[in-house]
Coordinates of C-alpha atoms and ligand atoms in Angstrom, one line a residue:
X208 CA 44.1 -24.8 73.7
X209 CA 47.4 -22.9 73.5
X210 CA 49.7 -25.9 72.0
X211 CA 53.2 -25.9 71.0
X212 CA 55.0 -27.6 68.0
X213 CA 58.6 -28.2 68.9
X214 CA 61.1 -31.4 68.7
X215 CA 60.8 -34.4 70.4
X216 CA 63.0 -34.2 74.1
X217 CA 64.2 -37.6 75.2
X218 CA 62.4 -36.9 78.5
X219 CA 59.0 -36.8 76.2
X220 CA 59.7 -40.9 75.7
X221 CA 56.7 -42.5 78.0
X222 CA 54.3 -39.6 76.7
X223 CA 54.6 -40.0 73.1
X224 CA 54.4 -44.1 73.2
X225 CA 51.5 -43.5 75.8
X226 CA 49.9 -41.6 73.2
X227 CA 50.6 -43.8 70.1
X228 CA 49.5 -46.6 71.8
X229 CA 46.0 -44.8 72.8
X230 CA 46.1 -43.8 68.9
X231 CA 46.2 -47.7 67.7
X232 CA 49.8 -47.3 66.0
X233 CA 51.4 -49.6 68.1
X234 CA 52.3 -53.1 66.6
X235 CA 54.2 -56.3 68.5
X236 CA 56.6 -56.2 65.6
X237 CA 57.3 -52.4 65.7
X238 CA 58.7 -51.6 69.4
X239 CA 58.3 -47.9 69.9
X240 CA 61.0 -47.2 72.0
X241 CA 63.8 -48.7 69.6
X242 CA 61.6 -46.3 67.1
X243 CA 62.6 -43.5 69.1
X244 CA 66.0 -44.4 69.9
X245 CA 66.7 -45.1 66.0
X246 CA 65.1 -41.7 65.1
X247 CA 67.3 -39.6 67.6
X248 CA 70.2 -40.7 65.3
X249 CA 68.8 -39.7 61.7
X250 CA 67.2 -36.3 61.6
X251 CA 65.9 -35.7 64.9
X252 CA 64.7 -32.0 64.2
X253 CA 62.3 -34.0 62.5
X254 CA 60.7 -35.6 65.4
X255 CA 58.5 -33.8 66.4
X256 CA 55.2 -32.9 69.3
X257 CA 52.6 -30.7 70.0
X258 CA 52.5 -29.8 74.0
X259 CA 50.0 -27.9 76.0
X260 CA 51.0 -26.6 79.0
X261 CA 54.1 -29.3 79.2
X262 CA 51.4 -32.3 78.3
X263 CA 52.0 -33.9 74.8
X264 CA 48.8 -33.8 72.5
X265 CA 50.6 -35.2 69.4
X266 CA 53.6 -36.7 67.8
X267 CA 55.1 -37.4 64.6
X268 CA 58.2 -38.6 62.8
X269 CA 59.5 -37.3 59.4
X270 CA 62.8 -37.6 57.1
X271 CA 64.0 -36.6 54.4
X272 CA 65.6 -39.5 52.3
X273 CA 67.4 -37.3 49.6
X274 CA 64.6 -38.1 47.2
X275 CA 61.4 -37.8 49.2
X276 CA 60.3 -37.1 52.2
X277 CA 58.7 -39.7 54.7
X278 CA 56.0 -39.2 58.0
X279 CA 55.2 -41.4 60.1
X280 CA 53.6 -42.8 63.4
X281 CA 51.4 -39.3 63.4
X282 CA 49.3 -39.2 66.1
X283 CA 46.8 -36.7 68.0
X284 CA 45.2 -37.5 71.4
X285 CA 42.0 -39.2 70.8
X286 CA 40.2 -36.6 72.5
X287 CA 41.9 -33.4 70.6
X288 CA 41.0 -34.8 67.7
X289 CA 39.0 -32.7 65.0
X290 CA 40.0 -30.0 66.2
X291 CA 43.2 -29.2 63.8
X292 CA 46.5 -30.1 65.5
X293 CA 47.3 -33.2 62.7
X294 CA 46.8 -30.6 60.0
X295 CA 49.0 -28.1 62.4
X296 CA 51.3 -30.9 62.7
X297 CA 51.3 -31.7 58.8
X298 CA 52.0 -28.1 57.8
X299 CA 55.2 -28.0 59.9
X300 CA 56.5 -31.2 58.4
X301 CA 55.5 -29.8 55.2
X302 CA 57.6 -26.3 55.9
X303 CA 60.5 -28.2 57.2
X304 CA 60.8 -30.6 54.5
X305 CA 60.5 -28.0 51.9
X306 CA 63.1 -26.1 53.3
X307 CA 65.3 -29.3 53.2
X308 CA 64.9 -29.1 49.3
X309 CA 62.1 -32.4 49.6
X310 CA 60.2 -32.2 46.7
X311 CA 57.2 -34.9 48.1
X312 CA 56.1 -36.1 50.4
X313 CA 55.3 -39.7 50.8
X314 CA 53.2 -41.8 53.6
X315 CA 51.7 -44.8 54.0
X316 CA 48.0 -45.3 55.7
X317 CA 47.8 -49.3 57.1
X318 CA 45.1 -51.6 55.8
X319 CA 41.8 -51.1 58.0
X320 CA 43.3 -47.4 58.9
X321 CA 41.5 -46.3 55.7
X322 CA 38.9 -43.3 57.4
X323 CA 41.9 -41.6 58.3
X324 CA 42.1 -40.9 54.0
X325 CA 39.8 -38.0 54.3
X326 CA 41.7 -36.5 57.0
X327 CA 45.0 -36.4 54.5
X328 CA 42.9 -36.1 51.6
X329 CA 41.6 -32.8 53.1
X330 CA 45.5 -31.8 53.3
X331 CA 45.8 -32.4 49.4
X332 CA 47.0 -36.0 49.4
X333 CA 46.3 -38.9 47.0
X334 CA 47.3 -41.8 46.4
X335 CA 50.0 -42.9 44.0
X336 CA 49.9 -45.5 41.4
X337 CA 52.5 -47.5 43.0
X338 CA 52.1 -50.7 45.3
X339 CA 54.1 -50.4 48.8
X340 CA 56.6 -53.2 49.5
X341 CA 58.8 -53.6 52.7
X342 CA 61.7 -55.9 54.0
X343 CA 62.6 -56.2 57.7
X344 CA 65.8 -55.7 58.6
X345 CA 66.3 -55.4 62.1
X346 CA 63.5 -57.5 63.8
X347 CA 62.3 -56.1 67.0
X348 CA 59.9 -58.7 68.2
X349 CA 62.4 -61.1 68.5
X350 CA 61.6 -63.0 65.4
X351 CA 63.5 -63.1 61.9
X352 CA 63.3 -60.7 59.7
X353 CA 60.7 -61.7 56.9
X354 CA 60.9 -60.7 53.6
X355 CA 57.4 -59.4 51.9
X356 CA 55.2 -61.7 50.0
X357 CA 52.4 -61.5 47.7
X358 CA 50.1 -62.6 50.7
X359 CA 52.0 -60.9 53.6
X360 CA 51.4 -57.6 52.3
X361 CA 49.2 -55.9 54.9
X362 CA 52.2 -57.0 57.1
X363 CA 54.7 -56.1 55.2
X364 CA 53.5 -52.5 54.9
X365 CA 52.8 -52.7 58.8
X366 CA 56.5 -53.7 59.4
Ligands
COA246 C1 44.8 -38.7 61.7 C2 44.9 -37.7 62.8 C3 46.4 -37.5 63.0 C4 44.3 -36.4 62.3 O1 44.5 -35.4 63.2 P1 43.3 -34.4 63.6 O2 43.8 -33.4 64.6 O3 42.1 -35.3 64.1 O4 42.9 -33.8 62.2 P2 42.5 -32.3 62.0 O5 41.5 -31.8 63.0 O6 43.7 -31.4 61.9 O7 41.8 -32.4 60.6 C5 42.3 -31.8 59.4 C6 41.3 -31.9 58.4 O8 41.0 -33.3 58.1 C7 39.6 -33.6 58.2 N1 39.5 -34.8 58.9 C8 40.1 -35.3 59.9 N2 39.7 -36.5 60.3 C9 38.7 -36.8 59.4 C10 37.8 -37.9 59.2 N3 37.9 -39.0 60.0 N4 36.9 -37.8 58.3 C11 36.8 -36.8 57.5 N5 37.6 -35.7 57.6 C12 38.6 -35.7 58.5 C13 39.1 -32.5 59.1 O9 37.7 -32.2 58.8 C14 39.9 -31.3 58.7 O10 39.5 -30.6 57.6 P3 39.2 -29.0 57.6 O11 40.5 -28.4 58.2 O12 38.9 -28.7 56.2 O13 38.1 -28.9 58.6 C15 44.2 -38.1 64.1 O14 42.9 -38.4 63.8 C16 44.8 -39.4 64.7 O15 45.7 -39.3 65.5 N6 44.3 -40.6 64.4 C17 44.8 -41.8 65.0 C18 46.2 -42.2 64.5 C19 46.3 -42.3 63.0 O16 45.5 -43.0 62.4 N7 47.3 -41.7 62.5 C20 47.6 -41.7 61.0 C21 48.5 -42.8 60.7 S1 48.7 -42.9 58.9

């Protein structure tokens, strides 16, 4: 496979959802397209897929917050998987961020996601002493946004 690591195109939109959705990212609460449409407004250099021959094989999103970096919603076709693009896609968000001045990079793995630790593990990841907490904001599902609680926490981190 002869693959291609450039940013996201607008015109890449039904691919890259198709894709996270075959992945398992998706969640009700988390509409992909407003994800997209948000992300085309901060950083979009950061967004960024993997193509072979035209067809996109993975995706990713990354920012820079002025303190650390972020990734997110990284995803490789189900059946390319194995065969190195997340670490391909990894070591670009890496390069990019570093030339941004980020000195880390954070990321968050979803309860029952957990076999994918080896995967970032293998890239020199570990996790941090820190527990993650989240707030909606905007709710996308329609419903109001919920604040995190001590037994909402696998959701919280979802949202
Ligand atoms: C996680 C994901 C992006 C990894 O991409 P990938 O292309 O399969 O991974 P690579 O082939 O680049 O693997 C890189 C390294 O991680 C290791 N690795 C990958 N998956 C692994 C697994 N399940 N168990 C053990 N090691 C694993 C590989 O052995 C490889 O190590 P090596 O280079 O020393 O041989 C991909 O599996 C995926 O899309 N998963 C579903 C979506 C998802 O969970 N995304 C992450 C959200 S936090």
């Amino acid at each position: 496979m002869e693959y291609v690591i450039r940013p996201f195109r607008p015109a890449d939109t039904d691919a890259v959802v198709a894709l996270w959705e075959s992945c398992g990212l998706v969640r009700p609460w988390n509409d992909p397209r407003r994800d997209i449409a948000r992300k085309l407004t901060v950083q979009p250099e950061l967004f960024l897929v993997a193509t072979d021959r035209e067809a996109v094989v993975a995706a990713g999103m990354a920012g820079f917050d002025g303190h650390r970096g972020w990734v997110n919603y990284l995803a490789v076709r189900p059946e390319l998987q194995g065969g190195g693009l997340g670490r391909a896609m990894m070591t670009e968000f890496e390069r990019l961020l570093t030339a941004m001045g980020c000195p880390k990079l954070n990321l968050q793995v979803r309860a029952g996601n957990e076999q994918v630790m080896a995967f970032y593990e293998s890239l020199g990841y570990a996790p941090d002493h820190a527990v993650s907490l989240g707030k909606r904001l905007i709710p996308d599902d329609g419903g109001p946004a919920r604040d995190a609680s001590v037994d909402d926490t696998v959701a919280a981190n979802d949202r």
